[in-house]
CSV table of C-alpha atoms in Angstrom, one decimal:
chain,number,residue,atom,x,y,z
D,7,UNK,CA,19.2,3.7,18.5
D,8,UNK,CA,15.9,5.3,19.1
D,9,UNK,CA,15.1,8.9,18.3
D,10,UNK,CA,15.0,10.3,21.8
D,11,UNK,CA,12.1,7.5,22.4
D,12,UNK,CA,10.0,9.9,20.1
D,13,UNK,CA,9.3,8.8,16.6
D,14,UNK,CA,10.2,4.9,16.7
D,15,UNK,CA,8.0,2.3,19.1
D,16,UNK,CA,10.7,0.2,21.5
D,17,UNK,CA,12.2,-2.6,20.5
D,18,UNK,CA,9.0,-5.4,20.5
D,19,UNK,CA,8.2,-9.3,19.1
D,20,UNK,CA,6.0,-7.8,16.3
D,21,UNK,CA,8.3,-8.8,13.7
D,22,UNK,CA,12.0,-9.4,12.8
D,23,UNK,CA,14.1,-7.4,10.4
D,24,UNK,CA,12.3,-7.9,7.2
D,25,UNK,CA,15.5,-7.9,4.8
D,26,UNK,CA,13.2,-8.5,1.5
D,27,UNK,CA,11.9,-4.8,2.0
D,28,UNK,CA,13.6,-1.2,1.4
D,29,UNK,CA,15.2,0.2,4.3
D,30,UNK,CA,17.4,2.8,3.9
D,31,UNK,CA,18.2,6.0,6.8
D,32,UNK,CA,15.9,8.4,6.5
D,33,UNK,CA,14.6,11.9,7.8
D,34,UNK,CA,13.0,11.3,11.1
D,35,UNK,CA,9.3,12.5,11.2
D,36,UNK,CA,6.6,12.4,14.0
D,37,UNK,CA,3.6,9.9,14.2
D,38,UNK,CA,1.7,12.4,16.4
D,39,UNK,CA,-1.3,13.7,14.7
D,40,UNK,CA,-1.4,17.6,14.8
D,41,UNK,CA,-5.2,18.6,16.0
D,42,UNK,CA,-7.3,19.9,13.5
D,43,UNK,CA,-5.4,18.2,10.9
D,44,UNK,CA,-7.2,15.7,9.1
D,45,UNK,CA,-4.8,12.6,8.8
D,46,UNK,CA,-5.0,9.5,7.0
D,47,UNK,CA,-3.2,6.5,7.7
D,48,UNK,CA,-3.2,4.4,4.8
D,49,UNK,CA,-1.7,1.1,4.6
D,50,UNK,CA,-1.0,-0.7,1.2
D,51,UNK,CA,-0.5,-3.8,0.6
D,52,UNK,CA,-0.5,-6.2,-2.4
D,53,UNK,CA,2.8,-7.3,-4.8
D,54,UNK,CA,4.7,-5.1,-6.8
D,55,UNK,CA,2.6,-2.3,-9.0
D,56,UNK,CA,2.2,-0.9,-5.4
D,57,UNK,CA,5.9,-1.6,-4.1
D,58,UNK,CA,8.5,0.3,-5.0
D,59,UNK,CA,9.0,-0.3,-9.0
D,60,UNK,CA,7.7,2.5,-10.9
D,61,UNK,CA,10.5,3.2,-13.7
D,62,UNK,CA,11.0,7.1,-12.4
D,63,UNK,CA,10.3,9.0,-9.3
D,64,UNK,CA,8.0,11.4,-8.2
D,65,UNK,CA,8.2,15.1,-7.2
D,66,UNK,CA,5.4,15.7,-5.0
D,67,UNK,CA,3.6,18.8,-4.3
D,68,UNK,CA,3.3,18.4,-0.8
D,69,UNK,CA,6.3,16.7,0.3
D,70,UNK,CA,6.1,17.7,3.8
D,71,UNK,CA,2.9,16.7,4.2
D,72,UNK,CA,3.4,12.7,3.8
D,73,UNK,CA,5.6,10.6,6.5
D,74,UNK,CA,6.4,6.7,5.8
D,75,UNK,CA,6.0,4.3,8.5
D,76,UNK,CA,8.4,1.6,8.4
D,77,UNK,CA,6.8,-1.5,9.8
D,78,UNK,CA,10.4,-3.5,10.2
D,79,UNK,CA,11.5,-0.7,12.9
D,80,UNK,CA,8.1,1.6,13.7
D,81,UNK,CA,9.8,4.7,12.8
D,82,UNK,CA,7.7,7.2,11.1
D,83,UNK,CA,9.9,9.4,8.6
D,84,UNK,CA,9.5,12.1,5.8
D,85,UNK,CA,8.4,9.9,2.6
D,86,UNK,CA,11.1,9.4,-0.1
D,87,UNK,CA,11.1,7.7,-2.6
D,88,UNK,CA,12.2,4.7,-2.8
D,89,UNK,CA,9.4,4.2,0.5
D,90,UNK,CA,10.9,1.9,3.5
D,91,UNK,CA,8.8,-0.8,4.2
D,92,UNK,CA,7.7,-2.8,0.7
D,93,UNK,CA,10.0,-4.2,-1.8
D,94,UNK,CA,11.9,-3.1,-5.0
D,95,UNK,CA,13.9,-0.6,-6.1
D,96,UNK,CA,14.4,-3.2,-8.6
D,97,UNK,CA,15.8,-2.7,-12.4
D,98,UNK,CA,12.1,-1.7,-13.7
D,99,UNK,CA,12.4,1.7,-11.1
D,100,UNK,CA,12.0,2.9,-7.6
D,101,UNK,CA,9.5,5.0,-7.8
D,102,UNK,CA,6.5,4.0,-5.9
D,103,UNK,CA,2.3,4.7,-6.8
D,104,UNK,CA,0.9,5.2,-3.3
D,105,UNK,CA,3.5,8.4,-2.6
D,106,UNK,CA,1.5,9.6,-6.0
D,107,UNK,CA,-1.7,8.2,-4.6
D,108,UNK,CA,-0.9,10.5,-0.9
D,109,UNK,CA,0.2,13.5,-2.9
D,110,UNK,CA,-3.0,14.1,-5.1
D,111,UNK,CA,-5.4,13.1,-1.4
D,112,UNK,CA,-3.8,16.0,0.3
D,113,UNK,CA,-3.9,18.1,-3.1
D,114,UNK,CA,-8.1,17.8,-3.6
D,115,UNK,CA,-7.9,18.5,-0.4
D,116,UNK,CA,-9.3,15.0,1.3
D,117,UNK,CA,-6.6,14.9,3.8
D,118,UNK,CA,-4.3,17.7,4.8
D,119,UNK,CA,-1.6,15.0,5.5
D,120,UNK,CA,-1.2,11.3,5.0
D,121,UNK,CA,1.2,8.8,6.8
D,122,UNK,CA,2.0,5.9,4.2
D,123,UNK,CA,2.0,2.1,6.0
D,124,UNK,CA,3.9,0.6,2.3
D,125,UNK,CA,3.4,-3.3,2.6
D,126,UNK,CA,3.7,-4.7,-0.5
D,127,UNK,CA,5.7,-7.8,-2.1
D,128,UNK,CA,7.0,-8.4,-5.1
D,129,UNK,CA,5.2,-11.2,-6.6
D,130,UNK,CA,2.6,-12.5,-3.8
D,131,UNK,CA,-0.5,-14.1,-4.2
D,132,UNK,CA,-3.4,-13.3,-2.4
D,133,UNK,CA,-3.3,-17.0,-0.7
D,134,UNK,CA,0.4,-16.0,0.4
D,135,UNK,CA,-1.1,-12.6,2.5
D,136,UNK,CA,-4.2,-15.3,3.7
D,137,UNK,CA,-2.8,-17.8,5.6
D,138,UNK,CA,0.7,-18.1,3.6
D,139,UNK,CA,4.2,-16.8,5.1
D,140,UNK,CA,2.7,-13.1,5.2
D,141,UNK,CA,-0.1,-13.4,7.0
D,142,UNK,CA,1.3,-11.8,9.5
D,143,UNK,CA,2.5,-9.0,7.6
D,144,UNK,CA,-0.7,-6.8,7.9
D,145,UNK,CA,-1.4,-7.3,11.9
D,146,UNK,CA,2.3,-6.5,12.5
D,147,UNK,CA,2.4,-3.4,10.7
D,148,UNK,CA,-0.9,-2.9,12.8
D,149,UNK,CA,0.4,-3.4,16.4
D,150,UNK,CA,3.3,-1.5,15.2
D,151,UNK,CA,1.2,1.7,14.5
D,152,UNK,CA,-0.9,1.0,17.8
D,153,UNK,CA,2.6,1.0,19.4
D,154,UNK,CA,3.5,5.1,18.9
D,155,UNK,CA,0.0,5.6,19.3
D,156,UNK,CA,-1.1,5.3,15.8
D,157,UNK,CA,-4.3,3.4,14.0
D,158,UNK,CA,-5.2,2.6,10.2
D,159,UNK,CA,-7.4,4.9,8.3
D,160,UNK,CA,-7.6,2.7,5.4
D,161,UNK,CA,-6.4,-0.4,3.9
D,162,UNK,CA,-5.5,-0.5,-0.3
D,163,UNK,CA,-5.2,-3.6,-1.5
D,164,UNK,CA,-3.3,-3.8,-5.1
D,165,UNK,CA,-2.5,-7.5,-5.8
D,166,UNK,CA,-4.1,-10.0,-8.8
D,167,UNK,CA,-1.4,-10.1,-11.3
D,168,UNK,CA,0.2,-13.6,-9.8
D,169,UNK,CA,-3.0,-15.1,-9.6
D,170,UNK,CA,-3.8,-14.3,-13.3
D,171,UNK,CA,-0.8,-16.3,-14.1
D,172,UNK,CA,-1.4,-18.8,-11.3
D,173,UNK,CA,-4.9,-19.4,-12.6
D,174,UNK,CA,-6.5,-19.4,-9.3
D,175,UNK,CA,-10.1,-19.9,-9.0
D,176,UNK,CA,-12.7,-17.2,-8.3
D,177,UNK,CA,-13.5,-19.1,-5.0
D,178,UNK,CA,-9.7,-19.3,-3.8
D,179,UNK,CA,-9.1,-15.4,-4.2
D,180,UNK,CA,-12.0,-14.8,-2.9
D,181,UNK,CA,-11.4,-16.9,0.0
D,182,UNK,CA,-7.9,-16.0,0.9
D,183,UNK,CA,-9.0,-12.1,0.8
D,184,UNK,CA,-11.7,-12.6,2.8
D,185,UNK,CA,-8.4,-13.9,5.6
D,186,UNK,CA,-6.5,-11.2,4.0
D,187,UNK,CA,-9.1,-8.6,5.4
D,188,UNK,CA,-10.3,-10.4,8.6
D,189,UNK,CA,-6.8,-10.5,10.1
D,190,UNK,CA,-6.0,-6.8,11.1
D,191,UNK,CA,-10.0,-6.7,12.1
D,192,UNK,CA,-9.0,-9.2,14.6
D,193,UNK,CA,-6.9,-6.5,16.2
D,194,UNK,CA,-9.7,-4.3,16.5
D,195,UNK,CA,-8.4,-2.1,13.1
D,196,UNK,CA,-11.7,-2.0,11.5
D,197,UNK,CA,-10.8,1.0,9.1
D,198,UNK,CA,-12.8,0.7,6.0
D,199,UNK,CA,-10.6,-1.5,2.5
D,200,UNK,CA,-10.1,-0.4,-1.0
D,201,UNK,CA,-9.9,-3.3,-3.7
D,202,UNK,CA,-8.2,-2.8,-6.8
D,203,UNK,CA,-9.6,-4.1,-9.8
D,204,UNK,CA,-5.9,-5.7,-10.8
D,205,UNK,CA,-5.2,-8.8,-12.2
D,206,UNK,CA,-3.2,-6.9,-15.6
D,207,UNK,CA,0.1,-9.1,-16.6
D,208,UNK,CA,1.8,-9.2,-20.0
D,209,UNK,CA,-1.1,-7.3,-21.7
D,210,UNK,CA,-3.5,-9.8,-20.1
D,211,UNK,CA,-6.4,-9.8,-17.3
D,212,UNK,CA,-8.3,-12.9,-15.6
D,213,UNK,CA,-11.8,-13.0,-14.8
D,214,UNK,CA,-11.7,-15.4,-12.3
D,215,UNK,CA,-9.5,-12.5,-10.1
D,216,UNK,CA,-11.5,-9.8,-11.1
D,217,UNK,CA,-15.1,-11.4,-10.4
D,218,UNK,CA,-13.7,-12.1,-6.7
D,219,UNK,CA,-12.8,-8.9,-5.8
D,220,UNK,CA,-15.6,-7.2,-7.0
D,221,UNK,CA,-17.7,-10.2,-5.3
D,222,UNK,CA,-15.8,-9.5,-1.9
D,223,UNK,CA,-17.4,-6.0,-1.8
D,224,UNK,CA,-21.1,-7.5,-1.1
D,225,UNK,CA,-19.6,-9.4,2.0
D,226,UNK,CA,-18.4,-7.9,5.0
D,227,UNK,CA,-18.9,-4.1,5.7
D,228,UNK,CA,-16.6,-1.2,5.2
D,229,UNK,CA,-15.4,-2.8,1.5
D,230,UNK,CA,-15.0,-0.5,-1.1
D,231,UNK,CA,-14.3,-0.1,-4.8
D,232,UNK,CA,-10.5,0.8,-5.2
D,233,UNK,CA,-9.0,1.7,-8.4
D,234,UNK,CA,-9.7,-0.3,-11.5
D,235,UNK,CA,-5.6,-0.5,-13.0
D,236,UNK,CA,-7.0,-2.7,-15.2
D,237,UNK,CA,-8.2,-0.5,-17.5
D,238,UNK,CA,-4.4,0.9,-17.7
D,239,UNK,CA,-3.6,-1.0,-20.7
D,240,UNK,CA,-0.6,-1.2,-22.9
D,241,UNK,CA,3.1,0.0,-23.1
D,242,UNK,CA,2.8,3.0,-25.5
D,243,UNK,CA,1.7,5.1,-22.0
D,244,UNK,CA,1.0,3.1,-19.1
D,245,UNK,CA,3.2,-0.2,-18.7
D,246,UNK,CA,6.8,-1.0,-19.2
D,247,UNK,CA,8.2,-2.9,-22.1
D,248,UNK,CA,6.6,-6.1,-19.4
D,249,UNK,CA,3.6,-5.0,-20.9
D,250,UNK,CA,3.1,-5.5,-16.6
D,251,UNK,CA,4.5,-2.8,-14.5
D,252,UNK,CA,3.6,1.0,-14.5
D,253,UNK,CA,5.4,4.1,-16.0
D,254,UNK,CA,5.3,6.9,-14.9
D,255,UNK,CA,2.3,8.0,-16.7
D,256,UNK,CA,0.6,4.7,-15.7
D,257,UNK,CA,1.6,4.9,-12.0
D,258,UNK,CA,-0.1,8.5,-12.3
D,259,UNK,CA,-3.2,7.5,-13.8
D,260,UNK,CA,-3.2,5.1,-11.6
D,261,UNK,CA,-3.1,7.7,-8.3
D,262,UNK,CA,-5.4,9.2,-9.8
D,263,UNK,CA,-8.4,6.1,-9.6
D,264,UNK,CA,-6.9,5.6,-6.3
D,265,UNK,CA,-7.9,9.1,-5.4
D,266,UNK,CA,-11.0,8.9,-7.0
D,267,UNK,CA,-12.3,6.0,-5.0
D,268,UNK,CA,-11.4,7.0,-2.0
D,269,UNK,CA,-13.0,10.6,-2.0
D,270,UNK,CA,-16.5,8.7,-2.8
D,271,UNK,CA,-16.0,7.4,0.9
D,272,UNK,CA,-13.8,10.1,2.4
């Protein structure tokens, strides 16, 4: 049932029940932005360091102040943890880093409140987002924000760790971003992208990944340096006993390079 026709877009083709991400009831919030508010609309997507995995949750400091959209039904809601929209709770946590990431924005004082668009899979390569079984995952979640009136302020992008293990060539990621990217642009969403420096898994990195997203910030416009989480190393204070995914320390530092590169361009 819809909230009064109020905080949910109608019932459209954008995309079917998505039974691989967290949805669970929660607190009903409004996608109208307040004026004179600054408000960010940030959608992340990627694989699992940004989905909901984190092996505790998160107190925030401005919990009123951050709403999740969930893409599967375009409800906009106060932001929980575990976040609707992306994958996990799974046995490593449910806490998630871009409630962290939202938090310290509207902290420094960046945004005054931030609506969280969580997209991301468990396990994906970047080919999978290009022109693989979600490539339609980003322009979905777009015309579902255009639908209660809503538009992307930015786009993160935390994904490398499969294609470390994949071995896919510098050319390849670079290739399949560049698809990754161009797709909501086709919509007309041409709100600036992050990119992660991420390929960390089981206390390893790959060049190949790395060199190709730092090489996809001289192409199109509007591409920007995200947070390097590779430099989060180790399981003494950053990563899991996987030697892979965060703790909570790591999913902190973490927000905090997340923060960092987006108040350079913000």
């Amino acid at each position: 049932m819809l909230n009064r026709g109020f905080t949910r877009s109608a019932a459209d083709p954008f995309l079917p029940y998505d039974g691989a991400s967290y949805n669970q009831p929660k607190t009903f919030s409004t996608p109208v932005i307040a004026a004179g508010e600054v408000t960010a609309v940030l959608v992340a997507a990627g694989q699992s360091n940004g989905a909901n995995n984190v092996d505790t949750t998160y107190t925030a400091t401005n919990p009123t102040k951050i709403a999740n959209f969930n893409h599967n039904d375009g409800g906009t809601y106060v932001a929980s943890e575990p976040l609707n929209g992306c994958t996990g709770p799974s046995t490593l946590g449910s806490g998630n880093m871009f409630y962290r990431v939202a938090d310290k924005l509207i902290t420094a004082g960046i945004f005054q409140r931030v609506i969280l668009v969580p997209l991301c899979w468990d396990g994906t390569t970047v080919a999978t987002w290009g022109a693989g079984s979600l490539s339609n995952r980003i322009p979905n979640a777009v015309r579902r924000l255009t639908a209660v009136g809503l538009s992307p302020t930015l786009f993160c992008w935390q994904q490398g760790e499969s294609d470390n293990t994949g071995a896919t060539s510098q050319a390849a990621y670079a290739a399949s971003l560049a698809q990754v990217i161009a797709q909501p642009r086709a919509l007309g969403a041409n709100a600036p992208w992050f990119i992660a420096k991420c390929s960390y898994i089981s206390g390893t990195v790959a060049a190949n990944v790395q060199n190709a997203q730092a090489g996809i910030l001289s192409g199109p416009s509007q591409i920007y340096v995200g947070a390097d989480t590779d430099s989060l190393t180790g399981t003494a204070v950053n990563r899991q006993a996987d030697n892979t995914h965060f703790k909570a320390a790591g999913a902190d530092a973490a927000a905090t390079l997340w923060k960092t590169a987006i108040d350079v361009i913000f």
